[in-house]
Amino acid sequence: MRVPSFYVPPHGRMPWLLAHGAIGLVLLMLVGYAWIDHRQTHITQQAALAQDLLWQQQGIRLHLQTNQNVLENLAYGLAARAIKPGDFVARADALMKMNPEMQSLEFVDAKGAREGGLPIYSDRPNSLIPLDNDQLVEAIDGAATLGHAVYSNVILRNEPMVALVVPYFTGSVYSGSVLATYSLPQLLQQRIPWWIVQRYDLVLIDGRGAVMAPSRVEAVPTGITQSIGFEPPGHELKLVASVREAPRAGRQLWLLGAVIVLLAVLWWVLLLLRQRMGERHRAEAALQDEMRFRSAMEDSLMTGLRAMDLEGRIIYVNPAFCRMVGWRAEELLGHVPPMPYWPPEALEECAAAHRAILDGQTPPNGFPLRFMRRNGDRFDVRLYSSRLVDGRGEYRGWMASMYDVTEIKREREALAASRTQLLTVLEGLEAAVSVTDAETGRLLYRNRHHADTFMLNPEADCCLVPLLPAGSLAADCNDPASGRWYHMQRRSIDWVDGRRVWLDIVSDITEQRVAAEVTRMQSEKLQHTARLVSMGELASSLAHELNQPLAAIGSYAAAGDEMLGLHPPRVQRAREVMVKMGEQAHRAGQIIRGIRNFVAKRAPRAEPCRLEELLAVPLQLLEPLTRQTRARIRVELPPSLPVFPGDPVMLEQVLFNLLKNGLEAMSGMAEGAPREIRVSAQVVGDGLEIAIADCGPGMPQPDGPFQPFFSTKPEGLGVGLNICRSVLEQHRGHLRVEPNPGGGTRFICRLPLAGALITEDLPQA
C-alpha cells in the first residue's frame, strides 16, 4: 500500500524527546542555580543574624551589669549610713534619667517596708509592683539568703516587668535591699540600636513561648530566626530575632522568571505541535485500519460487487464476484459488453439489463438474470445497482451487487412441490382439517373433507365446527346440525407466514360410539347373566341357609303354642319366643333381599362407598361355600380407610366374583393344604388398592384370565374376570393379576379416590 507523503515514521519521536529533554535540563539548571543562590543567601543571613544577636546580647548584659554596680554602691552607702534618704533620691533621679527603662528605684528595710526612693507618692501607683507581690517577696528573700543581687521572675502588670534586688548588710546582719524595676518593652526599645530594628524583628519570650515584649507582637516570627538566652534578668527568657526582609536581587529574579516563562512557553508549543502530529499520525493509522477493514470485509463477502464507469467499463470487482463467474479480476477489469459471463442464450436479456443500469432505470427488486461461469455452468443471480459517487460528491459510474439465488430458487421450487404434496395428502384424508388465525379466528385453510362436512357461517369467515370445552385441546363433540359425533383435536402451530394459528383435526366417530354402545349393552347382559349363573350355583347352598331360619321359626312357633296352652299360660316366655321368631324371619328376609339386589338389573349410580360395607354382602352370600370348601376368608383392613365414589352393587359383584373364584380354585387342593383367602387394602397415591390373594394352584397364563370365554373350570363360562375388569374400568380404575408370593394368585383392584364419578360415565341399563 502506498504511504502518504505526510506520514511520520515511529522513529521520528527521537527529536521530540531530545528537544523536551534539553528544555527540561535548562529549566532544571536554572532552578538549581536559584536554589543554590537562595541557600547561600540563607546561610549568610543566618550567620549575620547570629553574630548581631550575640552582639546585642552582650550590649544589654553590659548595660544591666553597669546599673547593677551603681545599685551595689548605693547599697554599700546605705549599709554604712553614708547616704541619707535625700541623697538616695537625688542619685536615683540621676540614674533613672539615664535609664528610661527603669520604672522605679527604692530601698526597703529588713522587714520589707519602703523607706525612700522614686517615684515619690503617698501610695505606690497601680502600674508599679506592690511590695507584697509574691514574686517580689520571693526575690527579696532570695537576695537576703544568698547575699548578692537577684533578679525576680517576670511580673505581669500593665506590661511585663522584672525587679533587681540588691541586699545590704550591717556586719553579717541583713539590713535591707535596694529595688530597681525594669520594663522589658522599654528595655528592648531603649537598648536596641536602630540598624538592628530595621534589619530584624526582635521579641522576648518566656519559657512557655509567650511573647513578653514588645507588647504589639502576639506571635513568634518565622522564617530565618535565631534565639539566645536573655540573662541575667528573668528566668528562661529568650531573645528571638528573625530577618525582617531578605535581600533579593530584583533584576536577577526578574531575568530568571522571564527565562522560565519562555522555556514554559516553548515547552507548551512543542507539546501542541507533538499533539497535532500525534493526531495526524492517528488519523493516518485509522485510515489505514479502515482500508484494511474494508478490504477484509469485501474479501469475506459472499455478495459479488462490481463497479463500472460512465461508459459501462468494469473498474472494480471483489473476490466474491470473481469466485461466482470463475474469471480473475485482472481479466475482468477494463472489459466492456458483451461480458464473458453472459451466456449466449441470455445475451439479449443481459444486454438489456446493462443498458437499463447505464440509463439509471434500476428496479427496486433488482434484475433476475442468468449468468455463466467460466466452465460453462449456468447460475441464477439477482442484480442490484446504484450510483457510484466519489469523495468530492461527483458522479463516477455505477456500483452493482450480485447475489447467487440458484440454491434459493431451487429450495423455493422444492418447498412449493412439498407444499403441493402436503395439500394433496390433506385433501386425501378422511379427517376434516382446518387452520384458523389464533388472534382473529379467520379461516385460513380447510381440506376437501372439511368443506364437504361443515358449512361456512355466512355472517363470519369461520366454520361451524364443534366447540371445544374451555381449556381443552381434545374432546368428543356432537354436531347439533347433523347429530353425528366427532373427535376434535386442536394444536397451536406457526403458519407459513410466521403467524400463530390453530390446527383443528376432526374425525367422525359416530360408528365407533355406536359400536361402543352395543358393546356396553352386551357387557351389561353378560354381567346380569353372570349374576344369574352365580346364583344358580349357590341355589342349593342358599336353600340350606334358608332352611335354618325357617326350621327355627317352626320350632319357636311350636314352643310358643305349647307355652300358651299351659294353665296358667306363660305369656312372658311366649313373648320372648315370638321375638326370636321375628329375628329368624328378619334373617331370612335379609338373605332373600341380598339375592334379589345382586340379581336385579338396574341403572348404575355413583354414591360414597366404604370397603367394609361392600364386603358384608359377598361374605354373607359366600358363607355356605366357605364352609363347604373348608376354607377361610381373612379380612385385614387398616383403620380409617377413605371413602371412594362408585356403584355399590356393581362393586359388590366384583368382590363376590373374585372371592368365589378364589374359593373354587382352592376346592381341589389336597387335604391339609392351606385354604385361606386374604383381603387387604392400602392407599397408594390418589387411589385405593384392594388385594384378594388365595392359596390355590395359580394362573397358568398371566393374560388368560381377562380374555373372553377363558376359564380353568370345566363348568365355567370364562366371562367373570372380564366383567370385573370392565366394571373397574367404568369406575376409572383397573384390575391386574400377579402371582401370590406364598403361592396362588393375587388380584389387585385399583379405584380412584379424588373427584366424584359422573353419572354419564357409568354404563346405562
Short mmCIF file of C-alpha atoms in Angstrom, two decimals, residues 188-623:
data_model
loop_
_atom_site.label_atom_id
_atom_site.label_comp_id
_atom_site.label_asym_id
_atom_site.label_seq_id
_atom_site.Cartn_x
_atom_site.Cartn_y
_atom_site.Cartn_z
CA LEU A 188 14.27 46.46 74.27
CA GLN A 189 13.20 49.82 72.86
CA GLN A 190 15.96 51.84 74.59
CA ARG A 191 18.85 49.41 74.31
CA ILE A 192 18.49 48.07 70.73
CA PRO A 193 20.13 50.25 68.04
CA TRP A 194 18.14 51.46 65.03
CA TRP A 195 20.04 49.44 62.43
CA ILE A 196 19.16 46.22 64.23
CA VAL A 197 15.47 47.23 64.42
CA GLN A 198 15.41 47.93 60.69
CA ARG A 199 17.10 44.63 59.87
CA TYR A 200 15.46 42.22 62.36
CA ASP A 201 12.25 41.60 64.28
CA LEU A 202 13.06 41.12 67.98
CA VAL A 203 10.74 39.56 70.55
CA LEU A 204 11.25 38.49 74.14
CA ILE A 205 9.54 35.18 75.07
CA ASP A 206 9.26 33.25 78.34
CA GLY A 207 9.81 29.54 78.91
CA ARG A 208 6.31 28.68 77.64
CA GLY A 209 6.79 30.59 74.37
CA ALA A 210 4.55 33.54 75.26
CA VAL A 211 5.67 36.93 73.91
CA MET A 212 6.70 39.32 76.69
CA ALA A 213 7.89 42.28 74.59
CA PRO A 214 7.19 44.23 72.54
CA SER A 215 3.51 44.30 73.52
CA ARG A 216 2.21 44.83 69.95
CA VAL A 217 3.60 41.44 68.82
CA GLU A 218 1.45 38.38 69.63
CA ALA A 219 3.29 35.57 67.83
CA VAL A 220 6.89 34.49 67.47
CA PRO A 221 8.27 35.41 63.98
CA THR A 222 9.01 32.66 61.46
CA GLY A 223 11.50 32.32 58.65
CA ILE A 224 15.19 32.82 59.34
CA THR A 225 15.21 33.04 63.18
CA GLN A 226 17.79 32.84 65.96
CA SER A 227 17.29 32.82 69.74
CA ILE A 228 19.63 33.40 72.72
CA GLY A 229 19.10 33.44 76.47
CA PHE A 230 18.15 36.87 77.89
CA GLU A 231 20.11 36.88 81.11
CA PRO A 232 20.69 37.97 83.85
CA PRO A 233 17.10 39.44 84.08
CA GLY A 234 14.31 36.92 84.35
CA HIS A 235 14.43 33.16 84.19
CA GLU A 236 14.14 31.14 80.94
CA LEU A 237 13.67 34.37 78.98
CA LYS A 238 14.85 34.20 75.36
CA LEU A 239 15.51 36.93 72.86
CA VAL A 240 14.29 35.74 69.40
CA ALA A 241 15.35 37.60 66.25
CA SER A 242 14.19 36.95 62.65
CA VAL A 243 15.21 38.54 59.39
CA ARG A 244 12.60 41.14 58.55
CA GLU A 245 13.13 41.22 54.80
CA ALA A 246 15.61 39.00 52.93
CA PRO A 247 17.63 40.94 50.42
CA ARG A 248 16.76 39.98 46.92
CA ALA A 249 18.47 40.67 43.64
CA GLY A 250 15.43 42.05 41.83
CA ARG A 251 16.93 42.09 38.37
CA GLN A 252 18.31 38.58 38.71
CA LEU A 253 14.96 37.22 39.87
CA TRP A 254 13.15 39.00 37.04
CA LEU A 255 15.56 37.60 34.48
CA LEU A 256 15.23 34.11 35.95
CA GLY A 257 11.44 34.36 35.87
CA ALA A 258 11.46 35.57 32.28
CA VAL A 259 13.70 32.68 31.19
CA ILE A 260 11.44 30.16 32.99
CA VAL A 261 8.34 31.66 31.33
CA LEU A 262 9.96 31.48 27.90
CA LEU A 263 11.02 27.88 28.48
CA ALA A 264 7.49 27.03 29.63
CA VAL A 265 6.01 28.66 26.52
CA LEU A 266 8.48 26.76 24.33
CA TRP A 267 7.57 23.52 26.10
CA TRP A 268 3.86 24.21 25.61
CA VAL A 269 4.38 24.95 21.90
CA LEU A 270 6.30 21.72 21.49
CA LEU A 271 3.55 19.83 23.29
CA LEU A 272 0.89 21.33 20.99
CA LEU A 273 2.99 20.51 17.95
CA ARG A 274 3.51 16.96 19.15
CA GLN A 275 -0.20 16.62 19.89
CA ARG A 276 -1.07 17.84 16.40
CA MET A 277 1.43 15.45 14.82
CA GLY A 278 0.08 12.64 17.01
CA GLU A 279 -3.48 13.36 15.87
CA ARG A 280 -2.32 13.34 12.29
CA HIS A 281 -0.46 10.08 12.82
CA ARG A 282 -3.53 8.50 14.48
CA ALA A 283 -5.76 9.70 11.65
CA GLU A 284 -3.41 8.12 9.11
CA ALA A 285 -3.29 4.89 11.14
CA ALA A 286 -7.12 4.89 11.44
CA LEU A 287 -7.38 5.43 7.69
CA GLN A 288 -5.05 2.51 7.05
CA ASP A 289 -7.01 0.34 9.51
CA GLU A 290 -10.27 1.37 7.83
CA MET A 291 -8.85 0.49 4.41
CA ARG A 292 -7.66 -2.89 5.68
CA PHE A 293 -11.02 -3.45 7.40
CA ARG A 294 -12.97 -2.61 4.26
CA SER A 295 -10.65 -4.80 2.21
CA ALA A 296 -11.11 -7.72 4.62
CA MET A 297 -14.87 -7.15 4.67
CA GLU A 298 -15.08 -7.12 0.86
CA ASP A 299 -12.91 -10.24 0.65
CA SER A 300 -15.14 -12.10 3.13
CA LEU A 301 -18.43 -11.12 1.48
CA MET A 302 -20.48 -13.78 -0.26
CA THR A 303 -22.07 -10.99 -2.31
CA GLY A 304 -20.41 -10.11 -5.60
CA LEU A 305 -19.57 -6.40 -6.10
CA ARG A 306 -18.91 -4.81 -9.48
CA ALA A 307 -18.20 -1.16 -10.34
CA MET A 308 -18.48 0.40 -13.81
CA ASP A 309 -17.64 3.84 -15.13
CA LEU A 310 -19.99 6.02 -17.10
CA GLU A 311 -19.16 4.14 -20.35
CA GLY A 312 -20.00 0.76 -18.83
CA ARG A 313 -16.36 -0.36 -18.42
CA ILE A 314 -15.60 -2.57 -15.41
CA ILE A 315 -13.30 -0.73 -12.97
CA TYR A 316 -13.61 -2.94 -9.85
CA VAL A 317 -14.71 -6.46 -8.87
CA ASN A 318 -14.38 -8.08 -5.46
CA PRO A 319 -13.18 -11.67 -4.83
CA ALA A 320 -16.75 -12.96 -4.37
CA PHE A 321 -17.67 -11.77 -7.86
CA CYS A 322 -14.59 -13.49 -9.27
CA ARG A 323 -15.47 -16.73 -7.46
CA MET A 324 -19.00 -16.63 -8.85
CA VAL A 325 -18.05 -16.15 -12.53
CA GLY A 326 -14.71 -18.01 -12.46
CA TRP A 327 -12.58 -15.19 -14.02
CA ARG A 328 -9.78 -13.34 -12.27
CA ALA A 329 -10.05 -9.63 -11.51
CA GLU A 330 -7.24 -8.80 -13.96
CA GLU A 331 -9.20 -10.46 -16.76
CA LEU A 332 -12.39 -8.53 -15.99
CA LEU A 333 -11.05 -5.02 -15.30
CA GLY A 334 -11.48 -2.72 -18.30
CA HIS A 335 -13.88 -5.13 -20.02
CA VAL A 336 -16.85 -3.72 -21.95
CA PRO A 337 -20.03 -5.51 -23.12
CA PRO A 338 -20.59 -8.21 -24.07
CA MET A 339 -19.27 -9.56 -20.80
CA PRO A 340 -17.62 -13.01 -20.79
CA TYR A 341 -20.02 -14.25 -18.11
CA TRP A 342 -23.13 -13.57 -20.24
CA PRO A 343 -24.50 -16.89 -21.59
CA PRO A 344 -25.27 -16.94 -25.31
CA GLU A 345 -28.91 -17.91 -24.78
CA ALA A 346 -29.47 -14.91 -22.39
CA LEU A 347 -27.30 -12.39 -24.22
CA GLU A 348 -30.16 -10.04 -25.14
CA GLU A 349 -31.61 -10.15 -21.64
CA CYS A 350 -28.23 -9.35 -20.01
CA ALA A 351 -27.54 -6.55 -22.53
CA ALA A 352 -30.97 -5.01 -21.84
CA ALA A 353 -30.26 -5.04 -18.09
CA HIS A 354 -26.84 -3.43 -18.75
CA ARG A 355 -28.38 -0.62 -20.79
CA ALA A 356 -31.06 -0.07 -18.14
CA ILE A 357 -28.36 0.31 -15.47
CA LEU A 358 -26.47 2.90 -17.56
CA ASP A 359 -29.71 4.79 -18.12
CA GLY A 360 -30.45 4.80 -14.36
CA GLN A 361 -33.59 2.66 -14.74
CA THR A 362 -32.94 0.18 -11.96
CA PRO A 363 -35.99 -1.54 -10.43
CA PRO A 364 -36.11 -1.69 -6.61
CA ASN A 365 -36.20 -5.50 -6.65
CA GLY A 366 -33.18 -5.76 -8.97
CA PHE A 367 -32.74 -7.74 -12.18
CA PRO A 368 -33.31 -11.53 -12.16
CA LEU A 369 -30.64 -12.77 -14.60
CA ARG A 370 -28.84 -15.95 -15.57
CA PHE A 371 -25.03 -15.81 -15.80
CA MET A 372 -22.42 -18.29 -16.94
CA ARG A 373 -19.31 -19.48 -15.16
CA ARG A 374 -16.01 -19.95 -16.90
CA ASN A 375 -16.54 -23.72 -17.04
CA GLY A 376 -19.91 -23.22 -18.74
CA ASP A 377 -22.18 -23.81 -15.74
CA ARG A 378 -25.24 -21.57 -15.55
CA PHE A 379 -26.41 -19.98 -12.34
CA ASP A 380 -29.23 -17.60 -11.43
CA VAL A 381 -28.47 -14.21 -9.88
CA ARG A 382 -30.32 -11.12 -8.71
CA LEU A 383 -28.51 -7.88 -9.61
CA TYR A 384 -28.99 -4.59 -7.73
CA SER A 385 -27.39 -1.31 -8.87
CA SER A 386 -26.88 2.21 -7.50
CA ARG A 387 -24.93 5.36 -8.43
CA LEU A 388 -21.20 5.48 -7.62
CA VAL A 389 -20.20 8.85 -6.09
CA ASP A 390 -16.61 9.75 -5.10
CA GLY A 391 -15.40 11.72 -2.07
CA ARG A 392 -15.96 15.08 -3.83
CA GLY A 393 -19.61 14.19 -4.49
CA GLU A 394 -19.10 13.71 -8.24
CA TYR A 395 -20.96 11.01 -10.13
CA ARG A 396 -18.42 8.49 -11.50
CA GLY A 397 -20.39 5.43 -12.56
CA TRP A 398 -22.43 2.54 -11.16
CA MET A 399 -21.93 0.05 -8.34
CA ALA A 400 -23.76 -3.28 -8.59
CA SER A 401 -24.20 -6.09 -6.04
CA MET A 402 -24.92 -9.62 -7.23
CA TYR A 403 -26.46 -12.47 -5.24
CA ASP A 404 -26.37 -16.11 -6.30
CA VAL A 405 -30.01 -17.24 -5.94
CA THR A 406 -29.61 -20.65 -7.56
CA GLU A 407 -29.93 -22.56 -4.30
CA ILE A 408 -32.67 -20.27 -3.02
CA LYS A 409 -34.63 -20.74 -6.24
CA ARG A 410 -34.14 -24.50 -6.04
CA GLU A 411 -35.28 -24.51 -2.40
CA ARG A 412 -38.35 -22.44 -3.23
CA GLU A 413 -39.26 -24.85 -6.02
CA ALA A 414 -38.73 -27.77 -3.64
CA LEU A 415 -40.81 -26.00 -0.99
CA ALA A 416 -43.59 -25.36 -3.50
CA ALA A 417 -43.51 -29.01 -4.56
CA SER A 418 -43.55 -30.11 -0.90
CA ARG A 419 -46.49 -27.80 -0.21
CA THR A 420 -48.32 -29.25 -3.18
CA GLN A 421 -47.69 -32.78 -1.90
CA LEU A 422 -48.84 -31.77 1.59
CA LEU A 423 -52.03 -30.28 0.21
CA THR A 424 -52.59 -33.42 -1.83
CA VAL A 425 -52.20 -35.56 1.28
CA LEU A 426 -54.50 -33.30 3.30
CA GLU A 427 -57.09 -33.34 0.55
CA GLY A 428 -56.97 -37.15 0.50
CA LEU A 429 -57.51 -37.52 4.25
CA GLU A 430 -60.86 -38.72 5.56
CA ALA A 431 -60.44 -36.40 8.55
CA ALA A 432 -61.59 -32.78 8.38
CA VAL A 433 -58.58 -30.43 8.70
CA SER A 434 -58.82 -26.64 9.11
CA VAL A 435 -56.44 -23.80 10.00
CA THR A 436 -57.68 -20.60 11.70
CA ASP A 437 -55.89 -17.47 12.85
CA ALA A 438 -55.24 -17.57 16.61
CA GLU A 439 -55.99 -13.85 17.06
CA THR A 440 -58.84 -13.10 14.66
CA GLY A 441 -60.35 -16.60 14.27
CA ARG A 442 -60.33 -16.18 10.47
CA LEU A 443 -60.32 -19.41 8.44
CA LEU A 444 -57.06 -19.73 6.50
CA TYR A 445 -57.36 -23.26 5.05
CA ARG A 446 -59.59 -26.32 5.06
CA ASN A 447 -59.36 -29.55 3.10
CA ARG A 448 -61.95 -31.20 0.89
CA HIS A 449 -63.40 -33.42 3.64
CA HIS A 450 -63.83 -30.38 5.90
CA ALA A 451 -65.64 -28.48 3.14
CA ASP A 452 -67.94 -31.47 2.49
CA THR A 453 -68.69 -31.97 6.21
CA PHE A 454 -69.14 -28.45 7.61
CA MET A 455 -70.78 -25.41 6.14
CA LEU A 456 -69.40 -21.88 6.43
CA ASN A 457 -71.10 -19.29 8.55
CA PRO A 458 -72.41 -16.63 6.15
CA GLU A 459 -72.01 -13.89 8.76
CA ALA A 460 -68.31 -14.58 9.54
CA ASP A 461 -65.35 -16.18 7.88
CA CYS A 462 -65.35 -19.11 10.29
CA CYS A 463 -66.59 -22.68 10.09
CA LEU A 464 -69.26 -24.30 12.22
CA VAL A 465 -67.03 -26.91 13.84
CA PRO A 466 -67.90 -28.40 17.24
CA LEU A 467 -66.81 -26.08 20.01
CA LEU A 468 -64.19 -27.41 22.42
CA PRO A 469 -64.75 -27.06 26.17
CA ALA A 470 -62.85 -24.16 27.73
CA GLY A 471 -59.21 -25.02 28.34
CA SER A 472 -59.38 -28.33 26.44
CA LEU A 473 -57.40 -29.23 23.32
CA ALA A 474 -59.17 -32.54 22.57
CA ALA A 475 -62.74 -33.70 23.12
CA ASP A 476 -65.62 -35.71 21.67
CA CYS A 477 -68.31 -33.31 20.47
CA ASN A 478 -71.72 -33.67 18.93
CA ASP A 479 -72.66 -31.64 15.85
CA PRO A 480 -76.18 -30.34 16.51
CA ALA A 481 -76.80 -29.82 12.78
CA SER A 482 -76.15 -33.43 11.70
CA GLY A 483 -76.41 -35.24 15.02
CA ARG A 484 -73.12 -37.03 14.38
CA TRP A 485 -70.25 -37.38 16.83
CA TYR A 486 -66.78 -36.05 16.10
CA HIS A 487 -63.44 -36.30 17.88
CA MET A 488 -61.72 -32.91 17.66
CA GLN A 489 -58.05 -32.18 18.34
CA ARG A 490 -56.52 -28.70 18.38
CA ARG A 491 -52.83 -27.78 18.14
CA SER A 492 -51.11 -24.36 18.14
CA ILE A 493 -48.54 -24.11 15.30
CA ASP A 494 -46.70 -21.46 13.26
CA TRP A 495 -48.19 -20.89 9.81
CA VAL A 496 -46.15 -20.42 6.63
CA ASP A 497 -46.18 -16.62 7.07
CA GLY A 498 -45.00 -16.84 10.70
CA ARG A 499 -48.32 -16.06 12.37
CA ARG A 500 -49.72 -18.21 15.21
CA VAL A 501 -52.63 -20.42 14.08
CA TRP A 502 -54.85 -23.22 15.36
CA LEU A 503 -54.74 -26.57 13.53
CA ASP A 504 -58.03 -28.45 14.02
CA ILE A 505 -58.36 -32.14 13.06
CA VAL A 506 -61.88 -33.53 13.27
CA SER A 507 -62.64 -37.26 12.86
CA ASP A 508 -66.11 -38.80 12.58
CA ILE A 509 -66.51 -41.26 15.48
CA THR A 510 -70.25 -41.90 15.17
CA GLU A 511 -69.75 -45.56 14.20
CA GLN A 512 -67.23 -46.10 16.99
CA ARG A 513 -69.62 -44.66 19.56
CA VAL A 514 -72.46 -46.86 18.25
CA ALA A 515 -70.21 -49.90 18.44
CA ALA A 516 -69.14 -48.92 21.94
CA GLU A 517 -72.75 -48.57 23.00
CA VAL A 518 -73.54 -52.05 21.61
CA THR A 519 -70.52 -53.46 23.41
CA ARG A 520 -71.60 -51.78 26.62
CA MET A 521 -75.10 -53.26 26.40
CA GLN A 522 -73.65 -56.71 25.71
CA SER A 523 -71.35 -56.28 28.71
CA GLU A 524 -74.32 -55.44 30.90
CA LYS A 525 -76.16 -58.53 29.67
CA LEU A 526 -73.09 -60.66 30.41
CA GLN A 527 -72.90 -59.16 33.89
CA HIS A 528 -76.53 -59.95 34.51
CA THR A 529 -76.11 -63.47 33.12
CA ALA A 530 -73.04 -63.98 35.30
CA ARG A 531 -75.06 -62.97 38.36
CA LEU A 532 -77.79 -65.43 37.43
CA VAL A 533 -75.27 -68.21 36.86
CA SER A 534 -73.63 -67.45 40.19
CA MET A 535 -76.99 -67.53 41.93
CA GLY A 536 -77.85 -70.82 40.24
CA GLU A 537 -74.64 -72.33 41.55
CA LEU A 538 -75.43 -71.03 45.04
CA ALA A 539 -79.11 -72.08 44.97
CA SER A 540 -78.58 -75.33 46.86
CA SER A 541 -76.37 -73.67 49.47
CA LEU A 542 -78.86 -70.82 49.90
CA ALA A 543 -81.73 -73.34 50.33
CA HIS A 544 -79.85 -74.89 53.21
CA GLU A 545 -79.12 -71.43 54.58
CA LEU A 546 -82.85 -70.54 54.42
CA ASN A 547 -83.88 -73.86 55.98
CA GLN A 548 -82.11 -72.96 59.17
CA PRO A 549 -84.17 -69.80 59.97
CA LEU A 550 -87.35 -71.49 58.72
CA ALA A 551 -86.77 -74.54 60.94
CA ALA A 552 -86.03 -72.23 63.85
CA ILE A 553 -89.24 -70.32 63.17
CA GLY A 554 -91.26 -73.64 63.23
CA SER A 555 -89.63 -74.71 66.47
CA TYR A 556 -90.22 -71.32 68.09
CA ALA A 557 -93.89 -71.41 66.91
CA ALA A 558 -94.49 -74.87 68.43
CA ALA A 559 -92.82 -73.81 71.68
CA GLY A 560 -94.92 -70.66 71.84
CA ASP A 561 -98.17 -72.59 71.26
CA GLU A 562 -97.21 -75.04 73.99
CA MET A 563 -96.45 -72.22 76.45
CA LEU A 564 -99.75 -70.51 75.73
CA GLY A 565 -101.64 -73.81 76.26
CA LEU A 566 -100.39 -74.18 79.83
CA HIS A 567 -102.57 -73.33 82.83
CA PRO A 568 -101.78 -70.64 83.60
CA PRO A 569 -100.19 -69.71 80.24
CA ARG A 570 -96.57 -68.50 80.31
CA VAL A 571 -97.15 -65.24 78.45
CA GLN A 572 -93.77 -63.65 79.17
CA ARG A 573 -91.86 -66.71 77.95
CA ALA A 574 -94.11 -66.87 74.88
CA ARG A 575 -93.27 -63.24 74.08
CA GLU A 576 -89.56 -64.00 74.19
CA VAL A 577 -90.10 -66.93 71.81
CA MET A 578 -92.04 -64.64 69.45
CA VAL A 579 -89.16 -62.09 69.43
CA LYS A 580 -86.72 -64.87 68.44
CA MET A 581 -89.13 -65.93 65.70
CA GLY A 582 -89.06 -62.36 64.36
CA GLU A 583 -85.26 -62.30 64.38
CA GLN A 584 -85.10 -65.53 62.37
CA ALA A 585 -87.69 -64.20 59.92
CA HIS A 586 -85.66 -60.95 59.54
CA ARG A 587 -82.56 -63.05 58.87
CA ALA A 588 -84.33 -64.99 56.13
CA GLY A 589 -85.59 -61.73 54.63
CA GLN A 590 -82.06 -60.28 54.54
CA ILE A 591 -80.80 -63.37 52.70
CA ILE A 592 -83.57 -63.15 50.12
CA ARG A 593 -83.24 -59.35 49.75
CA GLY A 594 -79.44 -59.67 49.20
CA ILE A 595 -80.03 -62.27 46.46
CA ARG A 596 -82.64 -60.08 44.77
CA ASN A 597 -80.41 -56.96 44.81
CA PHE A 598 -77.49 -58.98 43.49
CA VAL A 599 -79.51 -60.42 40.59
CA ALA A 600 -81.63 -57.34 39.79
CA LYS A 601 -80.86 -55.43 36.57
CA ARG A 602 -80.97 -51.70 37.25
CA ALA A 603 -79.40 -48.40 36.27
CA PRO A 604 -75.99 -47.80 37.92
CA ARG A 605 -75.43 -44.86 40.25
CA ALA A 606 -72.48 -43.11 41.90
CA GLU A 607 -72.51 -42.76 45.66
CA PRO A 608 -69.95 -42.78 48.52
CA CYS A 609 -68.77 -46.32 49.29
CA ARG A 610 -66.86 -47.93 52.11
CA LEU A 611 -64.91 -51.14 51.61
CA GLU A 612 -66.12 -52.65 54.91
CA GLU A 613 -69.77 -52.25 53.84
CA LEU A 614 -69.14 -53.61 50.31
CA LEU A 615 -67.57 -56.81 51.72
CA ALA A 616 -70.54 -57.53 54.02
CA VAL A 617 -72.95 -58.92 51.33
CA PRO A 618 -70.36 -61.07 49.40
CA LEU A 619 -69.08 -62.56 52.68
CA GLN A 620 -72.65 -63.41 53.75
CA LEU A 621 -73.53 -64.98 50.37
CA LEU A 622 -70.29 -66.98 50.25
CA GLU A 623 -70.56 -68.29 53.81
#
